[in-house]
Each structure stands twice: as structure tokens, then as C-alpha cells.
């Protein structure tokens, strides 16, 4: 099973991959409409929003958690 | 090809995570010493740090392992069209398997290093989004109330955490979730479900 390099989501089914392409290393939620992987800033904003939507946390707390989550993922090493 | 040495290294890492999982559950996330983990695993203290640069890194690896065990089945269920009941039951079953460790996360969560808290936040968000996936179908079908996602999740987790953080009052010496899981699940489903009478009142 592949793990999305940009958000850590497990990817098993075709529709979970960017553009439905199972050779891609990132998921549908980390792709822009044209299929390219989102930038760090786009992903950070998206992950922050995700934490707020799913758990209702304070914005700053959510942003810090998103930053720390992303720091562990292969796509964002060296940032 | 993966070398024998690499296989051995991965194996030791796995064993350390497994032993640390038990030690953290037994002694507490803040109190457990890396030297105790090393002795329990039968390796030198230095070996622990050859695999994990810091104690926090080891703790995060254990929290990630906890996440895999609890969220794995939920991910499969939710992406396969499972119901809210099935997702919550899988959550309970997963938590029961690691209940002593989860109790430590609940009681010590706010004093953990920020990076460890973030690891836990990631797991909880994944569980919440899977609950949402399952709830979406049932909200659309008019079976459950249209509650904002964070409240749908926080109401459920609030119930679980209250019981776990007062385990000594609810179930001294035994598993709180084994004893009360079904009652809590039924109660929660009752809160979010639209009854026939409510549907009639709303639709006339």
C-alpha cells in the first residue's frame, strides 16, 4: 500500500490517487485540478483547514499541527 | 535488494516500538525512561538512540503505530461505504485493543511535546473524516441529523474520553470500553439519529 508523500493518506484504490493514476505518489486531495502536486503553502492552508473542520481547533493551533504533520512527510523534507 | 543488515535493523526498530508501546502504557508517557525501554527490549541504551534520535522521536513512532492500529480498519470501512455504526464500532474495537496506551494519551495529551500532540491530532482528524464519510450518506438519506463535522466527532470522542479519564470510577481494574462501549455507542447513535416522530414534525 502506498502512502501519499504530501499528506500521509493511505492510497489503495485508483480513485484515491491523483488523476486516478496509481503510479503517482500523491493523492487526489494533494493534486491541483491539472494533476500537479500542490505547493507547500497550498497544502499547509489545506491541512490547517482540515484540522479545523474535523476537530474544531483554534486556527493557530491547527496551523502548527499541520506544519508539524507535514514536516514528517517525504514531499516536504528540507523545508 | 534489501540487505540482511537492513532487515535486522528494521526488525530491531519494530521491536523497540512494540516494547515502548507497552512501557509507555504501563509507566506513563512522561515517566517512562528510555533506559527502561532498552532493558525491557534486551538492548543497550545506545541502541535505542541509534534508531531514534531523541526520546520524542520514539514516542512519536509509538503514537504513529497506535494510529495505524486504530485508524487502519476505520479507513477500510469508511472508503468501502460502511455505516456510522460500523465505523464507530471499529473505532471502539481498535481502542479496546490499545486501551491502556490510549488512556495515557487522554490523560497526558496536553503535557506532551508539541510534535507528539500533532501526531495524535493527525490520527484524530483521520478518524473524524472517516466518520464524516460514513455520516454523509446517512445525512443525505435523512437518517441522522446534519451536525457540523467537528461537533459530530467531538461529541463522540468527548463521551469516550470522559469515561476513560474517570476509569477508576466507572470500571476499576477492568476495561472501561469493554464494559461501557456498547452503551456509549447506542446512546450516541440515539443522539444523532432522526426519529420517525422528528422526521414527521419537520416534514409535516
PDB file of N, CA, C and O in Angstrom, chain A residues 1 7 9-13 16 29 50-57 61 64-66 68-69 72, chain B residues 60 64 75-76 79-80 114-115 118-122 124-126 128-129 132-133 149-150 153-154:
ATOM      1  N   UNK A   1       0.840  -1.202   0.000  1.00  0.00           N
ATOM      2  CA  UNK A   1       0.000   0.000   0.000  1.00  0.00           C
ATOM      3  C   UNK A   1       0.881   1.260   0.000  1.00  0.00           C
ATOM      4  O   UNK A   1       1.828   1.353   0.757  1.00  0.00           O
ATOM      5  N   UNK A   7       0.576  14.157   2.197  1.00  0.00           N
ATOM      6  CA  UNK A   7      -0.325  14.301   3.353  1.00  0.00           C
ATOM      7  C   UNK A   7      -0.367  13.055   4.237  1.00  0.00           C
ATOM      8  O   UNK A   7      -0.942  13.085   5.312  1.00  0.00           O
ATOM      9  N   UNK A   9      -1.883  10.162   3.612  1.00  0.00           N
ATOM     10  CA  UNK A   9      -3.083   9.316   3.485  1.00  0.00           C
ATOM     11  C   UNK A   9      -2.722   7.985   2.821  1.00  0.00           C
ATOM     12  O   UNK A   9      -2.004   7.968   1.830  1.00  0.00           O
ATOM     13  N   UNK A  10      -3.254   6.861   3.376  1.00  0.00           N
ATOM     14  CA  UNK A  10      -3.023   5.587   2.690  1.00  0.00           C
ATOM     15  C   UNK A  10      -3.777   5.581   1.350  1.00  0.00           C
ATOM     16  O   UNK A  10      -4.907   6.049   1.291  1.00  0.00           O
ATOM     17  N   UNK A  11      -3.137   5.057   0.310  1.00  0.00           N
ATOM     18  CA  UNK A  11      -3.799   5.027  -1.004  1.00  0.00           C
ATOM     19  C   UNK A  11      -3.828   3.591  -1.514  1.00  0.00           C
ATOM     20  O   UNK A  11      -2.772   2.978  -1.688  1.00  0.00           O
ATOM     21  N   UNK A  12      -5.033   3.073  -1.696  1.00  0.00           N
ATOM     22  CA  UNK A  12      -5.172   1.704  -2.194  1.00  0.00           C
ATOM     23  C   UNK A  12      -5.946   1.675  -3.499  1.00  0.00           C
ATOM     24  O   UNK A  12      -5.584   1.007  -4.448  1.00  0.00           O
ATOM     25  N   UNK A  13      -7.066   2.433  -3.497  1.00  0.00           N
ATOM     26  CA  UNK A  13      -7.936   2.398  -4.674  1.00  0.00           C
ATOM     27  C   UNK A  13      -7.500   3.442  -5.693  1.00  0.00           C
ATOM     28  O   UNK A  13      -6.961   4.491  -5.319  1.00  0.00           O
ATOM     29  N   UNK A  16      -8.263   7.072  -5.267  1.00  0.00           N
ATOM     30  CA  UNK A  16      -7.585   7.814  -4.201  1.00  0.00           C
ATOM     31  C   UNK A  16      -6.298   8.490  -4.699  1.00  0.00           C
ATOM     32  O   UNK A  16      -5.745   9.360  -4.047  1.00  0.00           O
ATOM     33  N   UNK A  29      -6.333  14.473  -3.010  1.00  0.00           N
ATOM     34  CA  UNK A  29      -6.517  15.693  -2.211  1.00  0.00           C
ATOM     35  C   UNK A  29      -5.278  16.599  -2.244  1.00  0.00           C
ATOM     36  O   UNK A  29      -5.335  17.735  -1.798  1.00  0.00           O
ATOM     37  N   UNK A  50      -8.352  21.440   7.245  1.00  0.00           N
ATOM     38  CA  UNK A  50      -8.783  20.057   7.517  1.00  0.00           C
ATOM     39  C   UNK A  50      -8.866  19.803   9.029  1.00  0.00           C
ATOM     40  O   UNK A  50      -9.831  19.228   9.527  1.00  0.00           O
ATOM     41  N   UNK A  51      -7.849  20.280   9.766  1.00  0.00           N
ATOM     42  CA  UNK A  51      -7.850  20.080  11.223  1.00  0.00           C
ATOM     43  C   UNK A  51      -9.004  20.865  11.865  1.00  0.00           C
ATOM     44  O   UNK A  51      -9.705  20.364  12.753  1.00  0.00           O
ATOM     45  N   UNK A  52      -9.233  22.089  11.366  1.00  0.00           N
ATOM     46  CA  UNK A  52     -10.317  22.907  11.930  1.00  0.00           C
ATOM     47  C   UNK A  52     -11.670  22.250  11.644  1.00  0.00           C
ATOM     48  O   UNK A  52     -12.514  22.110  12.523  1.00  0.00           O
ATOM     49  N   UNK A  53     -11.831  21.785  10.407  1.00  0.00           N
ATOM     50  CA  UNK A  53     -13.105  21.175  10.009  1.00  0.00           C
ATOM     51  C   UNK A  53     -13.389  19.878  10.785  1.00  0.00           C
ATOM     52  O   UNK A  53     -14.508  19.620  11.207  1.00  0.00           O
ATOM     53  N   UNK A  54     -12.329  19.076  10.998  1.00  0.00           N
ATOM     54  CA  UNK A  54     -12.553  17.771  11.623  1.00  0.00           C
ATOM     55  C   UNK A  54     -12.588  17.817  13.147  1.00  0.00           C
ATOM     56  O   UNK A  54     -13.204  16.965  13.776  1.00  0.00           O
ATOM     57  N   UNK A  55     -11.894  18.820  13.762  1.00  0.00           N
ATOM     58  CA  UNK A  55     -11.846  18.817  15.227  1.00  0.00           C
ATOM     59  C   UNK A  55     -12.204  20.151  15.862  1.00  0.00           C
ATOM     60  O   UNK A  55     -12.279  20.254  17.087  1.00  0.00           O
ATOM     61  N   UNK A  56     -12.379  21.197  15.037  1.00  0.00           N
ATOM     62  CA  UNK A  56     -12.834  22.485  15.567  1.00  0.00           C
ATOM     63  C   UNK A  56     -11.798  23.265  16.357  1.00  0.00           C
ATOM     64  O   UNK A  56     -12.157  24.162  17.125  1.00  0.00           O
ATOM     65  N   UNK A  57     -10.505  22.961  16.182  1.00  0.00           N
ATOM     66  CA  UNK A  57      -9.474  23.641  16.978  1.00  0.00           C
ATOM     67  C   UNK A  57      -9.284  25.108  16.572  1.00  0.00           C
ATOM     68  O   UNK A  57      -9.666  25.516  15.486  1.00  0.00           O
ATOM     69  N   UNK A  61      -3.442  26.882  16.484  1.00  0.00           N
ATOM     70  CA  UNK A  61      -3.114  25.520  16.926  1.00  0.00           C
ATOM     71  C   UNK A  61      -3.169  24.575  15.724  1.00  0.00           C
ATOM     72  O   UNK A  61      -2.279  23.734  15.514  1.00  0.00           O
ATOM     73  N   UNK A  64      -0.182  25.083  13.400  1.00  0.00           N
ATOM     74  CA  UNK A  64       1.037  24.493  13.944  1.00  0.00           C
ATOM     75  C   UNK A  64       1.019  22.968  13.804  1.00  0.00           C
ATOM     76  O   UNK A  64       2.019  22.359  13.421  1.00  0.00           O
ATOM     77  N   UNK A  65      -0.142  22.368  14.082  1.00  0.00           N
ATOM     78  CA  UNK A  65      -0.254  20.906  13.947  1.00  0.00           C
ATOM     79  C   UNK A  65      -0.036  20.512  12.490  1.00  0.00           C
ATOM     80  O   UNK A  65       0.671  19.542  12.202  1.00  0.00           O
ATOM     81  N   UNK A  66      -0.616  21.283  11.569  1.00  0.00           N
ATOM     82  CA  UNK A  66      -0.467  20.981  10.139  1.00  0.00           C
ATOM     83  C   UNK A  66       1.006  21.065   9.739  1.00  0.00           C
ATOM     84  O   UNK A  66       1.515  20.210   9.015  1.00  0.00           O
ATOM     85  N   UNK A  68       3.617  20.631  11.648  1.00  0.00           N
ATOM     86  CA  UNK A  68       4.365  19.507  12.222  1.00  0.00           C
ATOM     87  C   UNK A  68       4.036  18.176  11.534  1.00  0.00           C
ATOM     88  O   UNK A  68       4.892  17.315  11.402  1.00  0.00           O
ATOM     89  N   UNK A  69       2.784  18.026  11.107  1.00  0.00           N
ATOM     90  CA  UNK A  69       2.407  16.811  10.364  1.00  0.00           C
ATOM     91  C   UNK A  69       3.196  16.752   9.067  1.00  0.00           C
ATOM     92  O   UNK A  69       3.714  15.721   8.679  1.00  0.00           O
ATOM     93  N   UNK A  72       6.985  15.643   8.719  1.00  0.00           N
ATOM     94  CA  UNK A  72       7.364  14.227   8.738  1.00  0.00           C
ATOM     95  C   UNK A  72       7.238  13.577   7.356  1.00  0.00           C
ATOM     96  O   UNK A  72       7.642  12.442   7.172  1.00  0.00           O
TER      97      UNK A  72
ATOM     98  N   UNK B  60       6.811   9.535  19.229  1.00  0.00           N
ATOM     99  CA  UNK B  60       6.013   9.811  18.019  1.00  0.00           C
ATOM    100  C   UNK B  60       5.850   8.539  17.183  1.00  0.00           C
ATOM    101  O   UNK B  60       4.769   8.266  16.659  1.00  0.00           O
ATOM    102  N   UNK B  64       2.364   6.935  16.151  1.00  0.00           N
ATOM    103  CA  UNK B  64       2.044   6.595  14.756  1.00  0.00           C
ATOM    104  C   UNK B  64       1.602   5.134  14.629  1.00  0.00           C
ATOM    105  O   UNK B  64       0.687   4.807  13.880  1.00  0.00           O
ATOM    106  N   UNK B  75     -10.420   3.243   8.130  1.00  0.00           N
ATOM    107  CA  UNK B  75     -10.183   3.738   6.766  1.00  0.00           C
ATOM    108  C   UNK B  75     -10.801   2.784   5.744  1.00  0.00           C
ATOM    109  O   UNK B  75     -11.513   3.200   4.834  1.00  0.00           O
ATOM    110  N   UNK B  76     -10.556   1.481   5.943  1.00  0.00           N
ATOM    111  CA  UNK B  76     -11.102   0.478   5.015  1.00  0.00           C
ATOM    112  C   UNK B  76     -12.626   0.531   4.996  1.00  0.00           C
ATOM    113  O   UNK B  76     -13.257   0.529   3.941  1.00  0.00           O
ATOM    114  N   UNK B  79     -14.074   3.922   3.448  1.00  0.00           N
ATOM    115  CA  UNK B  79     -13.923   4.059   1.999  1.00  0.00           C
ATOM    116  C   UNK B  79     -14.729   2.978   1.280  1.00  0.00           C
ATOM    117  O   UNK B  79     -14.992   3.095   0.087  1.00  0.00           O
ATOM    118  N   UNK B  80     -15.136   1.941   2.010  1.00  0.00           N
ATOM    119  CA  UNK B  80     -15.969   0.893   1.409  1.00  0.00           C
ATOM    120  C   UNK B  80     -17.454   1.106   1.641  1.00  0.00           C
ATOM    121  O   UNK B  80     -18.240   0.182   1.472  1.00  0.00           O
ATOM    122  N   UNK B 114       4.923  19.290  21.666  1.00  0.00           N
ATOM    123  CA  UNK B 114       4.048  19.702  20.579  1.00  0.00           C
ATOM    124  C   UNK B 114       4.061  18.718  19.405  1.00  0.00           C
ATOM    125  O   UNK B 114       3.014  18.412  18.819  1.00  0.00           O
ATOM    126  N   UNK B 115       5.241  18.171  19.070  1.00  0.00           N
ATOM    127  CA  UNK B 115       5.323  17.252  17.924  1.00  0.00           C
ATOM    128  C   UNK B 115       4.523  15.973  18.178  1.00  0.00           C
ATOM    129  O   UNK B 115       3.911  15.416  17.264  1.00  0.00           O
ATOM    130  N   UNK B 118       0.863  16.787  17.856  1.00  0.00           N
ATOM    131  CA  UNK B 118       0.486  16.894  16.446  1.00  0.00           C
ATOM    132  C   UNK B 118       0.277  15.519  15.823  1.00  0.00           C
ATOM    133  O   UNK B 118      -0.603  15.341  14.978  1.00  0.00           O
ATOM    134  N   UNK B 119       1.095  14.543  16.255  1.00  0.00           N
ATOM    135  CA  UNK B 119       0.925  13.183  15.734  1.00  0.00           C
ATOM    136  C   UNK B 119      -0.459  12.656  16.122  1.00  0.00           C
ATOM    137  O   UNK B 119      -1.153  12.016  15.315  1.00  0.00           O
ATOM    138  N   UNK B 120      -0.870  12.939  17.344  1.00  0.00           N
ATOM    139  CA  UNK B 120      -2.187  12.488  17.800  1.00  0.00           C
ATOM    140  C   UNK B 120      -3.307  13.247  17.073  1.00  0.00           C
ATOM    141  O   UNK B 120      -4.319  12.657  16.684  1.00  0.00           O
ATOM    142  N   UNK B 121      -3.105  14.539  16.873  1.00  0.00           N
ATOM    143  CA  UNK B 121      -4.103  15.354  16.160  1.00  0.00           C
ATOM    144  C   UNK B 121      -4.332  14.779  14.748  1.00  0.00           C
ATOM    145  O   UNK B 121      -5.467  14.687  14.276  1.00  0.00           O
ATOM    146  N   UNK B 122      -3.237  14.368  14.099  1.00  0.00           N
ATOM    147  CA  UNK B 122      -3.348  13.780  12.752  1.00  0.00           C
ATOM    148  C   UNK B 122      -4.262  12.554  12.771  1.00  0.00           C
ATOM    149  O   UNK B 122      -5.121  12.387  11.903  1.00  0.00           O
ATOM    150  N   UNK B 124      -6.560  11.703  15.047  1.00  0.00           N
ATOM    151  CA  UNK B 124      -7.952  12.038  15.380  1.00  0.00           C
ATOM    152  C   UNK B 124      -8.662  12.679  14.180  1.00  0.00           C
ATOM    153  O   UNK B 124      -9.835  12.414  13.934  1.00  0.00           O
ATOM    154  N   UNK B 125      -7.928  13.499  13.410  1.00  0.00           N
ATOM    155  CA  UNK B 125      -8.537  14.113  12.228  1.00  0.00           C
ATOM    156  C   UNK B 125      -8.884  13.047  11.194  1.00  0.00           C
ATOM    157  O   UNK B 125      -9.912  13.136  10.527  1.00  0.00           O
ATOM    158  N   UNK B 126      -8.015  12.033  11.071  1.00  0.00           N
ATOM    159  CA  UNK B 126      -8.289  10.956  10.105  1.00  0.00           C
ATOM    160  C   UNK B 126      -9.554  10.198  10.533  1.00  0.00           C
ATOM    161  O   UNK B 126     -10.415   9.894   9.698  1.00  0.00           O
ATOM    162  N   UNK B 128     -11.986  11.364  12.369  1.00  0.00           N
ATOM    163  CA  UNK B 128     -13.118  12.272  12.191  1.00  0.00           C
ATOM    164  C   UNK B 128     -13.574  12.329  10.738  1.00  0.00           C
ATOM    165  O   UNK B 128     -14.772  12.294  10.448  1.00  0.00           O
ATOM    166  N   UNK B 129     -12.633  12.378   9.810  1.00  0.00           N
ATOM    167  CA  UNK B 129     -13.028  12.486   8.396  1.00  0.00           C
ATOM    168  C   UNK B 129     -13.682  11.182   7.926  1.00  0.00           C
ATOM    169  O   UNK B 129     -14.597  11.199   7.102  1.00  0.00           O
ATOM    170  N   UNK B 132     -17.132  11.247   9.075  1.00  0.00           N
ATOM    171  CA  UNK B 132     -17.860  12.141   8.175  1.00  0.00           C
ATOM    172  C   UNK B 132     -18.254  11.445   6.873  1.00  0.00           C
ATOM    173  O   UNK B 132     -19.376  11.598   6.390  1.00  0.00           O
ATOM    174  N   UNK B 133     -17.315  10.643   6.326  1.00  0.00           N
ATOM    175  CA  UNK B 133     -17.605   9.916   5.074  1.00  0.00           C
ATOM    176  C   UNK B 133     -18.838   9.037   5.265  1.00  0.00           C
ATOM    177  O   UNK B 133     -19.719   8.980   4.410  1.00  0.00           O
ATOM    178  N   UNK B 149     -19.251  18.673  11.264  1.00  0.00           N
ATOM    179  CA  UNK B 149     -18.331  17.548  11.471  1.00  0.00           C
ATOM    180  C   UNK B 149     -17.578  17.596  12.795  1.00  0.00           C
ATOM    181  O   UNK B 149     -17.488  16.588  13.497  1.00  0.00           O
ATOM    182  N   UNK B 150     -17.045  18.783  13.146  1.00  0.00           N
ATOM    183  CA  UNK B 150     -16.240  18.806  14.377  1.00  0.00           C
ATOM    184  C   UNK B 150     -17.084  18.459  15.602  1.00  0.00           C
ATOM    185  O   UNK B 150     -16.600  17.833  16.534  1.00  0.00           O
ATOM    186  N   UNK B 153     -17.821  14.628  15.677  1.00  0.00           N
ATOM    187  CA  UNK B 153     -16.662  13.896  16.213  1.00  0.00           C
ATOM    188  C   UNK B 153     -16.438  14.215  17.693  1.00  0.00           C
ATOM    189  O   UNK B 153     -16.248  13.312  18.508  1.00  0.00           O
ATOM    190  N   UNK B 154     -16.469  15.506  18.042  1.00  0.00           N
ATOM    191  CA  UNK B 154     -16.142  15.878  19.430  1.00  0.00           C
ATOM    192  C   UNK B 154     -17.162  15.341  20.435  1.00  0.00           C
ATOM    193  O   UNK B 154     -16.810  15.039  21.575  1.00  0.00           O
TER     194      UNK B 154
END
